[in-house]
Tab-separated table of C-alpha atoms and ligand atoms in Angstrom:
chain	number	residue	atom	x	y	z
A	1	MET	CA	-4.125	-6.277	22.546
A	2	LEU	CA	-5.037	-9.701	21.272
A	3	ASN	CA	-3.428	-10.590	18.053
A	4	LYS	CA	-5.533	-13.324	16.614
A	5	LYS	CA	-4.717	-15.409	13.651
A	6	LYS	CA	-7.226	-16.676	11.240
A	7	ALA	CA	-7.746	-20.373	11.796
A	8	PRO	CA	-8.358	-22.809	8.932
A	9	PRO	CA	-11.912	-22.339	7.606
A	10	ASP	CA	-13.269	-25.773	8.460
A	11	PRO	CA	-14.936	-27.319	10.418
A	12	LYS	CA	-16.433	-24.067	11.744
A	13	GLN	CA	-16.441	-20.611	10.366
A	14	SER	CA	-13.366	-18.710	11.524
A	15	LYS	CA	-13.201	-15.070	12.259
A	16	ILE	CA	-10.666	-12.443	13.241
A	17	LEU	CA	-11.978	-10.497	16.180
A	18	SER	CA	-11.212	-7.012	17.290
A	19	PRO	CA	-9.935	-6.843	20.870
A	20	LYS	CA	-12.749	-6.625	23.343
A	21	ASN	CA	-13.241	-6.865	26.986
A	22	GLY	CA	-13.098	-10.536	27.947
A	23	LEU	CA	-16.017	-11.774	29.943
A	24	ASP	CA	-17.831	-8.426	29.750
A	25	ASN	CA	-18.432	-9.254	26.127
A	26	PHE	CA	-19.903	-12.540	27.083
A	27	ARG	CA	-22.132	-10.892	29.655
A	28	LEU	CA	-23.216	-8.167	27.264
A	29	GLY	CA	-23.664	-10.583	24.399
A	30	PHE	CA	-25.681	-13.039	26.437
A	31	GLY	CA	-27.388	-10.502	28.675
A	32	MET	CA	-25.534	-10.701	32.047
A	33	SER	CA	-25.824	-14.422	32.614
A	34	PRO	CA	-26.356	-15.116	36.316
A	35	LYS	CA	-24.205	-18.213	35.874
A	36	CYS	CA	-20.524	-17.488	35.359
A	37	PRO	CA	-18.989	-19.727	32.681
A	38	ALA	CA	-17.347	-22.770	34.251
A	39	VAL	CA	-13.787	-23.666	33.248
A	40	TYR	CA	-12.052	-27.017	33.620
A	41	LEU	CA	-8.278	-26.700	33.265
A	42	LYS	CA	-6.153	-29.819	32.891
A	43	THR	CA	-2.387	-29.519	33.202
A	44	PHE	CA	0.235	-31.801	31.656
A	45	GLY	CA	3.903	-31.338	32.304
A	46	CYS	CA	6.481	-29.715	34.474
A	47	GLN	CA	6.338	-27.356	37.453
A	48	MET	CA	6.472	-24.376	35.107
A	49	ASN	CA	3.268	-25.593	33.445
A	50	ILE	CA	1.634	-26.066	36.838
A	51	ARG	CA	2.595	-22.496	37.719
A	52	ASP	CA	1.270	-21.200	34.371
A	53	SER	CA	-2.033	-22.960	35.034
A	54	GLU	CA	-2.240	-21.225	38.405
A	55	PHE	CA	-1.526	-17.903	36.712
A	56	VAL	CA	-4.264	-18.456	34.140
A	57	THR	CA	-6.710	-19.732	36.779
A	58	GLY	CA	-6.047	-16.543	38.760
A	59	LEU	CA	-6.750	-14.409	35.704
A	60	LEU	CA	-9.947	-16.327	34.906
A	61	LEU	CA	-11.232	-16.066	38.486
A	62	ASP	CA	-10.430	-12.343	38.603
A	63	ASP	CA	-12.386	-11.977	35.360
A	64	GLY	CA	-15.533	-13.636	36.742
A	65	PHE	CA	-15.157	-17.208	35.485
A	66	ARG	CA	-15.476	-20.111	37.911
A	67	MET	CA	-13.323	-23.218	37.972
A	68	VAL	CA	-14.763	-26.745	38.086
A	69	ASP	CA	-13.033	-30.065	38.539
A	70	SER	CA	-14.670	-32.187	35.865
A	71	PRO	CA	-14.932	-31.754	32.098
A	72	GLU	CA	-18.641	-32.692	32.263
A	73	ALA	CA	-19.404	-29.675	34.478
A	74	ALA	CA	-17.519	-27.226	32.261
A	75	ASP	CA	-18.559	-24.675	29.641
A	76	VAL	CA	-14.898	-24.312	28.699
A	77	ILE	CA	-12.221	-27.044	28.808
A	78	ILE	CA	-8.589	-25.973	28.578
A	79	PHE	CA	-5.554	-28.217	28.239
A	80	ASN	CA	-2.233	-26.785	29.357
A	81	SER	CA	0.288	-28.904	27.625
A	82	CYS	CA	3.909	-29.946	27.675
A	83	SER	CA	5.722	-30.715	24.450
A	84	VAL	CA	9.180	-31.543	25.770
A	85	ARG	CA	8.667	-35.223	25.056
A	86	LYS	CA	6.663	-36.885	22.312
A	87	HIS	CA	4.893	-39.239	24.678
A	88	ALA	CA	3.327	-36.379	26.680
A	89	GLU	CA	2.114	-34.757	23.496
A	90	GLU	CA	0.530	-37.962	22.206
A	91	ARG	CA	-1.319	-38.354	25.495
A	92	LEU	CA	-2.498	-34.760	25.234
A	93	PHE	CA	-3.972	-35.100	21.752
A	94	GLY	CA	-5.507	-38.435	22.820
A	95	ASN	CA	-7.198	-36.640	25.721
A	96	ILE	CA	-8.523	-33.871	23.484
A	97	CYS	CA	-9.889	-36.370	20.954
A	98	ASP	CA	-11.596	-38.279	23.787
A	99	LEU	CA	-13.823	-35.216	24.192
A	100	ALA	CA	-15.389	-35.693	20.751
A	101	GLY	CA	-18.422	-37.433	22.302
A	102	LEU	CA	-18.972	-34.696	24.883
A	103	LYS	CA	-18.640	-32.009	22.237
A	104	LYS	CA	-21.189	-33.766	20.026
A	105	LYS	CA	-23.645	-33.897	22.912
A	106	ARG	CA	-22.974	-30.253	23.814
A	107	PRO	CA	-21.971	-28.325	20.690
A	108	GLY	CA	-21.683	-25.137	22.788
A	109	LEU	CA	-18.743	-26.571	24.702
A	110	ILE	CA	-15.500	-24.641	24.142
A	111	ILE	CA	-12.233	-26.600	24.049
A	112	GLY	CA	-8.873	-24.855	24.057
A	113	LEU	CA	-5.177	-25.601	24.125
A	114	MET	CA	-2.542	-23.487	25.894
A	115	GLY	CA	1.118	-23.939	26.818
A	116	CYS	CA	4.147	-25.316	24.983
A	117	THR	CA	2.220	-27.530	22.560
A	118	ALA	CA	-0.095	-24.668	21.659
A	119	GLN	CA	2.936	-22.499	20.961
A	120	ASN	CA	4.582	-25.202	18.908
A	121	TYR	CA	1.640	-26.137	16.688
A	122	LYS	CA	-0.239	-22.823	16.494
A	123	ASP	CA	-2.845	-23.092	13.653
A	124	GLU	CA	-1.822	-26.676	12.948
A	125	ALA	CA	-3.277	-27.753	16.308
A	126	LEU	CA	-6.762	-26.991	14.978
A	127	THR	CA	-6.211	-29.488	12.181
A	128	LYS	CA	-4.629	-32.082	14.474
A	129	ALA	CA	-7.570	-31.806	16.883
A	130	PRO	CA	-10.632	-30.492	14.966
A	131	MET	CA	-12.678	-30.182	18.154
A	132	LEU	CA	-10.371	-27.394	19.390
A	133	ASP	CA	-11.883	-23.907	19.463
A	134	PHE	CA	-8.778	-22.001	20.437
A	135	VAL	CA	-5.028	-22.201	20.674
A	136	CYS	CA	-3.282	-19.868	23.117
A	137	GLY	CA	0.527	-19.701	22.979
A	138	THR	CA	2.818	-19.306	25.985
A	139	GLY	CA	3.217	-15.533	25.669
A	140	ASN	CA	-0.500	-14.932	25.028
A	141	GLU	CA	-1.688	-16.555	28.252
A	142	LYS	CA	-2.243	-13.207	29.915
A	143	ASP	CA	-4.968	-12.542	27.305
A	144	LEU	CA	-6.721	-15.852	27.864
A	145	PRO	CA	-9.842	-14.603	29.725
A	146	GLN	CA	-10.458	-12.077	26.967
A	147	LEU	CA	-9.913	-14.703	24.316
A	148	VAL	CA	-12.380	-17.118	25.960
A	149	GLY	CA	-14.886	-14.314	26.481
A	150	ASP	CA	-14.681	-13.426	22.789
A	151	ILE	CA	-15.235	-17.029	21.724
A	152	LEU	CA	-18.185	-17.439	24.080
A	153	LYS	CA	-19.743	-14.373	22.560
A	154	ASP	CA	-18.866	-14.679	18.911
A	155	ARG	CA	-18.538	-18.454	18.525
A	156	CYS	CA	-15.441	-18.488	16.364
A	157	ARG	CA	-12.077	-20.260	16.404
A	158	ILE	CA	-9.033	-18.297	17.516
A	159	VAL	CA	-5.295	-18.854	17.342
A	160	ALA	CA	-3.274	-16.450	19.511
A	161	ALA	CA	0.377	-17.464	19.560
A	162	ASP	CA	2.412	-14.456	18.540
A	163	LYS	CA	3.961	-13.299	21.829
A	164	VAL	CA	6.449	-16.008	22.738
A	165	ASN	CA	9.024	-13.618	24.208
A	166	GLU	CA	6.631	-11.560	26.295
A	167	LYS	CA	6.938	-11.176	30.064
A	168	LYS	CA	3.959	-11.879	32.291
A	169	PRO	CA	2.254	-8.819	33.798
A	170	GLU	CA	3.166	-7.852	37.370
A	171	PRO	CA	1.881	-8.378	39.950
A	172	MET	CA	0.639	-11.855	39.132
A	173	PRO	CA	-2.859	-12.868	40.282
A	174	GLU	CA	-2.984	-14.060	43.895
A	175	TYR	CA	-4.570	-17.437	43.185
A	176	ARG	CA	-2.594	-20.469	44.425
A	177	GLU	CA	-3.408	-24.179	44.313
A	178	GLY	CA	-1.908	-24.975	47.684
A	179	THR	CA	-1.860	-23.337	51.063
A	180	PHE	CA	1.690	-23.872	52.290
A	181	LYS	CA	3.873	-24.734	49.270
A	182	ALA	CA	4.138	-22.488	46.234
A	183	TYR	CA	6.036	-22.228	42.983
A	184	VAL	CA	7.517	-18.840	42.162
A	185	ALA	CA	8.828	-18.303	38.635
A	186	ILE	CA	12.001	-16.202	38.616
A	187	GLY	CA	12.197	-16.125	34.853
A	188	GLU	CA	10.947	-17.622	31.668
A	189	GLY	CA	12.451	-18.991	28.493
A	190	CYS	CA	15.866	-20.424	27.763
A	191	ASP	CA	18.846	-19.392	25.643
A	192	ASN	CA	20.769	-22.641	25.838
A	193	PHE	CA	19.393	-24.427	22.800
A	194	CYS	CA	20.462	-27.899	23.882
A	195	SER	CA	20.140	-29.677	20.557
A	196	TYR	CA	17.372	-32.095	21.631
A	197	CYS	CA	15.236	-29.517	23.398
A	198	ILE	CA	12.144	-27.685	22.209
A	199	VAL	CA	11.910	-25.287	25.179
A	200	PRO	CA	13.749	-22.277	23.677
A	201	TYR	CA	11.366	-22.404	20.714
A	202	VAL	CA	8.144	-22.688	22.686
A	203	ARG	CA	9.047	-20.550	25.687
A	204	GLY	CA	11.207	-18.005	23.933
A	205	ARG	CA	14.399	-16.228	24.983
A	206	GLU	CA	15.475	-16.156	28.576
A	207	ARG	CA	14.037	-13.244	30.529
A	208	SER	CA	14.428	-12.753	34.263
A	209	ARG	CA	11.697	-11.280	36.421
A	210	ARG	CA	12.633	-8.191	38.407
A	211	ALA	CA	13.936	-9.095	41.870
A	212	GLU	CA	11.493	-6.572	43.451
A	213	ASP	CA	8.550	-8.407	41.896
A	214	ILE	CA	9.819	-11.803	43.022
A	215	ILE	CA	10.513	-10.583	46.562
A	216	LYS	CA	7.091	-8.961	46.790
A	217	GLU	CA	5.419	-12.167	45.637
A	218	VAL	CA	7.315	-14.251	48.203
A	219	LYS	CA	6.567	-11.735	50.987
A	220	ASP	CA	2.866	-11.859	50.121
A	221	LEU	CA	2.987	-15.663	50.165
A	222	ALA	CA	4.704	-15.588	53.582
A	223	VAL	CA	1.962	-13.300	54.961
A	224	ARG	CA	-0.631	-15.780	53.665
A	225	GLY	CA	1.064	-18.592	55.603
A	226	PHE	CA	3.103	-20.259	52.844
A	227	LYS	CA	6.156	-22.012	54.229
A	228	GLU	CA	7.949	-23.508	51.273
A	229	ILE	CA	8.645	-21.861	47.970
A	230	THR	CA	10.260	-23.385	44.906
A	231	LEU	CA	11.935	-20.899	42.590
A	232	LEU	CA	11.429	-21.923	38.974
A	233	GLY	CA	13.434	-21.208	35.872
A	234	GLN	CA	14.719	-23.286	32.964
A	235	ASN	CA	18.199	-22.433	34.211
A	236	VAL	CA	18.046	-20.616	37.550
A	237	ASN	CA	21.814	-20.122	37.587
A	238	SER	CA	21.634	-17.686	34.749
A	239	TYR	CA	19.105	-15.457	36.560
A	240	LYS	CA	19.951	-11.812	35.946
A	241	LEU	CA	19.336	-9.053	38.499
A	242	THR	CA	19.721	-6.439	35.772
A	243	ALA	CA	19.142	-6.744	32.061
A	244	ASN	CA	22.785	-5.892	31.310
A	245	ARG	CA	24.839	-7.950	33.689
A	246	SER	CA	28.567	-7.374	33.505
A	247	PRO	CA	30.280	-10.218	31.678
A	248	LEU	CA	32.780	-10.227	34.556
A	249	THR	CA	30.125	-11.286	37.057
A	250	ALA	CA	30.020	-15.042	37.570
A	251	LYS	CA	26.751	-16.409	36.257
A	252	THR	CA	25.513	-17.888	39.520
A	253	SER	CA	26.193	-14.705	41.522
A	254	ASP	CA	22.949	-12.932	40.693
A	255	PHE	CA	20.966	-16.007	41.634
A	256	VAL	CA	22.850	-16.281	44.914
A	257	ARG	CA	22.059	-12.592	45.663
A	258	LEU	CA	18.385	-13.397	45.010
A	259	LEU	CA	18.538	-16.427	47.321
A	260	GLU	CA	20.075	-14.229	50.050
A	261	GLN	CA	17.247	-11.734	49.776
A	262	ILE	CA	14.552	-14.413	49.843
A	263	ASN	CA	16.264	-16.159	52.731
A	264	SER	CA	15.651	-13.091	54.892
A	265	ILE	CA	11.866	-13.096	54.359
A	266	LYS	CA	10.131	-13.837	57.647
A	267	GLY	CA	7.685	-16.751	57.645
A	268	ILE	CA	9.268	-18.689	54.787
A	269	GLU	CA	10.869	-21.866	56.145
A	270	ARG	CA	12.142	-23.605	53.043
A	271	ILE	CA	13.489	-22.408	49.726
A	272	ARG	CA	13.958	-24.783	46.817
A	273	PHE	CA	14.919	-24.084	43.234
A	274	MET	CA	15.081	-25.795	39.882
A	275	THR	CA	16.607	-26.344	37.405
A	276	SER	CA	20.366	-25.809	37.593
A	277	HIS	CA	22.456	-26.211	34.468
A	278	PRO	CA	25.852	-27.858	35.061
A	279	LYS	CA	27.605	-25.343	32.825
A	280	ASP	CA	26.512	-22.504	35.112
A	281	ALA	CA	26.262	-24.078	38.595
A	282	SER	CA	29.177	-23.235	40.876
A	283	VAL	CA	30.748	-23.725	44.282
A	284	GLU	CA	29.436	-20.250	45.143
A	285	LEU	CA	25.911	-21.661	44.784
A	286	PHE	CA	26.713	-24.733	46.886
A	287	LYS	CA	28.161	-22.531	49.636
A	288	ALA	CA	25.006	-20.436	49.605
A	289	MET	CA	22.959	-23.642	49.932
A	290	ARG	CA	25.113	-24.593	52.909
A	291	ASP	CA	25.083	-21.184	54.599
A	292	LEU	CA	21.559	-19.865	53.980
A	293	ASP	CA	19.422	-21.607	56.587
A	294	LYS	CA	16.198	-21.753	54.575
A	295	VAL	CA	17.707	-22.994	51.334
A	296	CYS	CA	17.139	-26.749	51.207
A	297	GLU	CA	19.997	-29.159	50.652
A	298	HIS	CA	18.786	-30.560	47.369
A	299	LEU	CA	20.284	-29.937	43.955
A	300	HIS	CA	18.729	-31.077	40.691
A	301	LEU	CA	21.559	-31.127	38.167
A	302	PRO	CA	20.629	-32.764	34.855
A	303	LEU	CA	23.437	-34.946	33.508
A	304	GLN	CA	21.652	-36.105	30.311
A	305	SER	CA	24.638	-38.212	29.208
A	306	GLY	CA	28.010	-39.269	30.595
A	307	SER	CA	29.648	-39.429	27.177
A	308	ASP	CA	31.645	-36.402	26.018
A	309	ARG	CA	30.860	-37.192	22.406
A	310	ILE	CA	27.107	-37.181	23.070
A	311	LEU	CA	27.281	-34.179	25.423
A	312	ASN	CA	28.987	-32.303	22.638
A	313	LYS	CA	26.302	-33.300	20.122
A	314	MET	CA	23.702	-32.227	22.666
A	315	SER	CA	25.435	-28.804	22.964
A	316	ARG	CA	25.403	-29.105	26.719
A	317	GLY	CA	28.539	-27.034	27.274
A	318	TYR	CA	30.278	-29.363	29.764
A	319	THR	CA	32.238	-32.584	29.763
A	320	GLN	CA	32.006	-35.712	31.858
A	321	LYS	CA	35.039	-34.484	33.834
A	322	LYS	CA	33.460	-31.092	34.530
A	323	TYR	CA	30.227	-32.746	35.680
A	324	LEU	CA	32.065	-35.137	37.985
A	325	GLU	CA	34.074	-32.266	39.465
A	326	LEU	CA	30.931	-30.255	40.047
A	327	ALA	CA	29.129	-33.180	41.676
A	328	GLY	CA	32.236	-33.740	43.819
A	329	ASP	CA	32.286	-30.073	44.865
A	330	TYR	CA	28.611	-30.260	45.764
A	331	LYS	CA	29.067	-33.379	47.884
A	332	LYS	CA	32.106	-31.894	49.597
A	333	THR	CA	30.236	-28.675	50.408
A	334	LEU	CA	26.988	-30.378	51.409
A	335	PRO	CA	27.846	-33.911	52.526
A	336	GLU	CA	24.292	-34.478	53.757
A	337	GLY	CA	22.711	-32.911	50.659
A	338	SER	CA	20.863	-34.818	47.968
A	339	LEU	CA	21.656	-34.743	44.281
A	340	THR	CA	19.143	-35.688	41.589
A	341	THR	CA	19.355	-35.658	37.827
A	342	ASP	CA	17.777	-36.154	34.393
A	343	ILE	CA	19.194	-38.760	32.021
A	344	LEU	CA	18.323	-39.138	28.369
A	345	VAL	CA	19.160	-42.389	26.584
A	346	GLY	CA	19.173	-43.165	22.880
A	347	PHE	CA	20.282	-39.772	21.570
A	348	PRO	CA	21.187	-40.094	17.857
A	349	SER	CA	24.324	-42.184	17.319
A	350	GLU	CA	24.589	-43.187	21.017
A	351	THR	CA	26.734	-46.341	21.080
A	352	GLU	CA	27.078	-48.962	23.768
A	353	LYS	CA	30.329	-47.247	24.763
A	354	ASP	CA	28.558	-43.880	25.155
A	355	PHE	CA	25.831	-45.530	27.189
A	356	LYS	CA	28.401	-47.222	29.448
A	357	ALA	CA	29.925	-43.798	30.133
A	358	THR	CA	26.501	-42.645	31.388
A	359	VAL	CA	26.211	-45.690	33.632
A	360	MET	CA	29.744	-45.061	34.917
A	361	VAL	CA	28.873	-41.469	35.895
A	362	MET	CA	25.667	-42.625	37.579
A	363	GLU	CA	27.595	-45.125	39.667
A	364	LYS	CA	30.417	-42.741	40.455
A	365	VAL	CA	28.157	-39.870	41.512
A	366	GLY	CA	25.501	-41.904	43.306
A	367	PHE	CA	22.416	-39.809	42.563
A	368	ASP	CA	19.590	-39.887	45.069
A	369	SER	CA	17.128	-40.232	42.227
A	370	ALA	CA	16.930	-39.692	38.496
A	371	PHE	CA	14.276	-38.863	35.933
A	372	THR	CA	15.040	-41.057	32.955
A	373	PHE	CA	13.909	-40.552	29.378
A	374	LYS	CA	14.142	-42.129	25.950
A	375	TYR	CA	15.141	-39.648	23.287
A	376	SER	CA	12.470	-38.540	20.836
A	377	PRO	CA	12.998	-35.951	18.084
A	378	ARG	CA	11.113	-32.740	18.875
A	379	PRO	CA	10.911	-30.479	15.826
A	380	PRO	CA	12.156	-27.770	15.469
A	381	ALA	CA	14.936	-28.766	17.933
A	382	ARG	CA	18.268	-29.040	16.103
A	383	SER	CA	18.804	-32.738	16.828
A	384	CYS	CA	15.954	-33.480	14.393
A	385	ALA	CA	18.505	-33.020	11.620
A	386	LEU	CA	20.311	-36.087	13.007
A	387	LYS	CA	19.051	-39.538	12.156
A	388	ASP	CA	17.098	-41.025	15.075
A	389	ASP	CA	19.142	-44.158	14.598
A	390	VAL	CA	19.111	-45.876	17.976
A	391	LYS	CA	16.570	-48.666	17.609
A	392	SER	CA	13.527	-48.421	19.792
A	393	GLU	CA	14.312	-51.810	21.455
A	394	VAL	CA	17.802	-50.555	22.266
A	395	LYS	CA	16.431	-47.353	23.776
A	396	GLU	CA	13.971	-49.393	25.800
A	397	LYS	CA	16.713	-51.736	27.027
A	398	ARG	CA	19.016	-48.871	27.971
A	399	LEU	CA	16.208	-47.115	29.780
A	400	LYS	CA	15.373	-50.234	31.752
A	401	THR	CA	19.041	-50.733	32.598
A	402	ILE	CA	19.449	-47.253	34.049
A	403	ILE	CA	16.138	-47.445	35.911
A	404	ASP	CA	17.314	-50.673	37.568
A	405	ILE	CA	20.731	-49.236	38.373
A	406	GLN	CA	19.248	-46.054	39.790
A	407	CYS	CA	16.791	-48.048	41.861
A	408	LYS	CA	19.664	-49.840	43.575
A	409	ILE	CA	21.654	-46.630	44.077
A	410	SER	CA	18.605	-44.835	45.491
A	411	GLU	CA	18.034	-47.610	47.979
A	412	VAL	CA	21.654	-47.504	49.132
A	413	ARG	CA	21.484	-43.699	49.478
A	414	ASN	CA	18.240	-43.968	51.452
A	415	ARG	CA	19.534	-46.775	53.633
A	416	ALA	CA	22.245	-44.472	54.970
A	417	LEU	CA	19.431	-42.446	56.561
A	418	VAL	CA	18.054	-45.272	58.710
A	419	GLY	CA	18.196	-44.269	62.368
A	420	LYS	CA	18.364	-40.542	61.571
A	421	THR	CA	15.739	-38.034	62.611
A	422	LEU	CA	14.808	-35.679	59.800
A	423	GLU	CA	12.631	-32.592	59.502
A	424	VAL	CA	9.609	-33.325	57.327
A	425	LEU	CA	7.084	-30.816	55.994
A	426	VAL	CA	3.801	-32.732	56.026
A	427	ASP	CA	1.859	-32.890	52.745
A	428	GLY	CA	-1.050	-34.804	54.316
A	429	HIS	CA	-2.727	-38.128	53.675
A	430	GLY	CA	-2.883	-39.357	50.144
A	431	GLY	CA	0.052	-41.656	49.551
A	432	ARG	CA	-0.460	-45.335	48.745
A	433	ASP	CA	-1.609	-45.980	52.304
A	434	PRO	CA	-4.396	-43.467	52.986
A	435	HIS	CA	-3.973	-43.948	56.735
A	436	LYS	CA	-0.407	-42.669	56.662
A	437	LEU	CA	0.930	-39.162	56.278
A	438	THR	CA	3.454	-38.244	53.627
A	439	GLY	CA	5.829	-35.325	53.549
A	440	ARG	CA	9.172	-34.188	52.212
A	441	THR	CA	12.521	-33.923	53.917
A	442	ARG	CA	14.646	-30.868	53.213
A	443	THR	CA	16.535	-33.076	50.773
A	444	ASN	CA	13.224	-33.619	48.925
A	445	LYS	CA	12.838	-37.271	49.843
A	446	THR	CA	9.360	-38.624	50.498
A	447	ALA	CA	8.789	-39.680	54.110
A	448	ILE	CA	5.847	-41.901	55.118
A	449	PHE	CA	4.701	-42.170	58.733
A	450	SER	CA	1.631	-42.383	60.978
A	451	GLY	CA	0.088	-39.173	62.223
A	452	ASP	CA	-2.887	-36.882	62.379
A	453	GLY	CA	-4.027	-35.173	59.167
A	454	LYS	CA	-4.127	-31.927	61.158
A	455	LEU	CA	-0.344	-31.864	60.873
A	456	THR	CA	-0.639	-31.052	57.144
A	457	GLY	CA	1.432	-27.988	56.388
A	458	ARG	CA	3.474	-28.317	59.582
A	459	SER	CA	7.081	-29.422	60.050
A	460	VAL	CA	7.592	-32.501	62.197
A	461	ASN	CA	10.586	-34.669	63.060
A	462	VAL	CA	10.521	-38.207	61.731
A	463	LYS	CA	12.868	-40.979	62.812
A	464	ILE	CA	13.648	-43.188	59.821
A	465	GLY	CA	13.155	-46.911	60.475
A	466	SER	CA	13.348	-48.459	57.013
A	467	VAL	CA	13.537	-47.400	53.372
A	468	THR	CA	12.565	-48.275	49.825
A	469	PRO	CA	14.270	-46.805	46.727
A	470	TYR	CA	11.496	-44.216	46.608
A	471	ALA	CA	10.655	-43.382	50.205
A	472	LEU	CA	11.745	-43.249	53.823
A	473	LEU	CA	9.475	-44.999	56.310
A	474	GLY	CA	9.500	-43.884	59.903
A	475	ARG	CA	7.666	-42.583	62.930
A	476	MET	CA	7.302	-39.172	64.439
A	477	ALA	CA	10.065	-38.490	66.941
B	501	5AD	N1	13.582	-36.511	24.169
B	501	5AD	C1	13.581	-37.112	25.385
B	501	5AD	N2	13.763	-36.437	26.530
B	501	5AD	C2	13.906	-35.109	26.459
B	501	5AD	N3	14.103	-34.191	27.412
B	501	5AD	C3	14.175	-32.973	26.834
B	501	5AD	N4	14.048	-33.093	25.489
B	501	5AD	C4	13.889	-34.416	25.236
B	501	5AD	C5	13.724	-35.172	24.049
B	501	5AD	N5	13.727	-34.597	22.854
B	501	5AD	C6	14.270	-34.504	28.834
B	501	5AD	C7	15.628	-34.004	29.337
B	501	5AD	C8	15.244	-32.819	30.168
B	501	5AD	C9	13.889	-33.230	30.695
B	501	5AD	C10	13.041	-32.131	31.220
B	501	5AD	O1	13.273	-33.837	29.585
B	501	5AD	O2	16.231	-35.002	30.117
B	501	5AD	O3	16.157	-32.541	31.210
B	502	SF4	FE1	16.073	-27.268	27.230
B	502	SF4	FE2	18.715	-27.122	27.617
B	502	SF4	FE3	17.154	-24.977	28.124
B	502	SF4	FE4	17.032	-27.130	29.734
B	502	SF4	S1	18.817	-25.798	29.423
B	502	SF4	S2	15.288	-25.960	28.897
B	502	SF4	S3	17.358	-28.808	28.291
B	502	SF4	S4	17.515	-25.916	26.109
C-alpha cells in the first residue's frame, strides 16, 4: 500500500491519495488512452542505482508504460539519483532545474525523483526543485508505477519515502539493459555507518536476499544468454544465507557459499562482485576467487585512507597494518589478480602526515586503479559533526597528487601485461576510436583492439602490445 505524505501546498495543490491501481487509474481516468505514457529515466550514480533503474523500468514496462530515450519525448521524466557525494547531487538538482523551460511549455509533464537523494530529502526535495511532482524513496520504488499512475490521473504532488528498510519483491521483473552482462543485487542497505557515509541512512539496514531467489535470477539470466554477472551489495562479505547467522561463522563464509553455488550455474562464464569491506574480506574469499573457475580475479577493496588516525575517525574498523596484510594475502593467493580501491582525501583534520600515509599505502600496495574523491560532508552522516577544516585548495592538491601517483602505478601494472594473451569479453564498438572494439579482461581492465562488431558479447583472446594507464592495446590472437 502506498503511504503518501502530504507535500508542501505550493506551487500546486497537494493531495493525499488512497492507494489505487497504478496505470489502470490513468486509463480509467483518461478513458483507455491508446498511447501508453512515455517515461524517460535518467540514472546518476553507482551500479546499485543502475540496477534499481532496471528494476523500476521492468515494473513500469510490466504495468503498460513505455520507455523513451529523450526528455522531450516523455510524459514522465524520472531522475534516479546518487547522494553519496555532494558533487553528484548538485549536478542532479541542476539537471532537474534545467527542465523548467520544458515544463513551462508542457505543464502536463510529470517530473519525479527516486533513489538515494529522494530518500534523503523527502518533502524537502519539492522545495529544492519546485518543478518536481513526486519523490519516491529507495524502499518505495516497488510502488512507483502506481504512484505515477495516480499522479497522471489526479494531478497532485506525492512524497512516498517511508519504507527505507523494505526488501524488493521477488521475483524481480525480467527487464535488463544489456544482453550479456548483468548486475544481480545480493542485498541492500548497510550497517557499517562509516562516519562520512550517507548510505546506511538512505538505503537502510543491511538485508540479504534469499540465496534461492538470487540463484533463480542468475539461472534465468544464463538461460537468456547472459555470460557475466556482477553481484552487488554495499558489503558483499557480510552477505547472510540465513537471517540469524551463528556468530561463530566467519563473515565471508556465507558469501563464499553463495559464490560456490553460482559458480556451478551452466552458461555463466564470469562472476564479479562488489564491494568488499576490508574489515570483513578474508583469505577464504581470496582462495575461493582462485579456485572457482568463473569468479574473476579482480578485487575492489576500498582503502579510503592510509592513516590509522583518520581510519579510526572514519569508523572503518581496520588499521593500515591490517589493510596491508590483507592486500598482501590477496596478492599471494592471486598473483595475477587485480586490486582496485577507493580513496578519500581531505577528511576532517587530515594532516600532511595522514595524507603521506595514504600515499605510502598506495605505493606499497600498487593498486591497478583507484577511484579518488575529495571529502564532502553528507548530512546526516556522523562526520558532519566534525569541522570540514581541510581547505578546498588543499583537498584539490591532494586529490591531484594521488591521481598523478595512481596514474603512474597503473601504467606500471599494465606494462607488466605487454606480450601476454588475455581473455577479453567484448563490449562492442564505442570507445574513443569507434573503429576499434573494447572489452574487459577477467581482471576488469579495458582492452582495445581491432575486430568485427559481431564479436560483441563473445570472449576472444587478445595479445597485449602496448598500454596506457587506463587501457591495454592489442590485437586478437
Ligand atoms: N565525501 C567524499 N567521498 C565519499 N565517499 C563516500 N562518502 C563520501 C563523502 N562524504 C566515497 C568513498 C566511497 C565511494 C563510493 O564514495 O570513497 O568508497
Ligand atoms: Fe558507506 Fe561504509 Fe557502508 Fe560502504 S561500508 S556503504 S562506505 S557505510
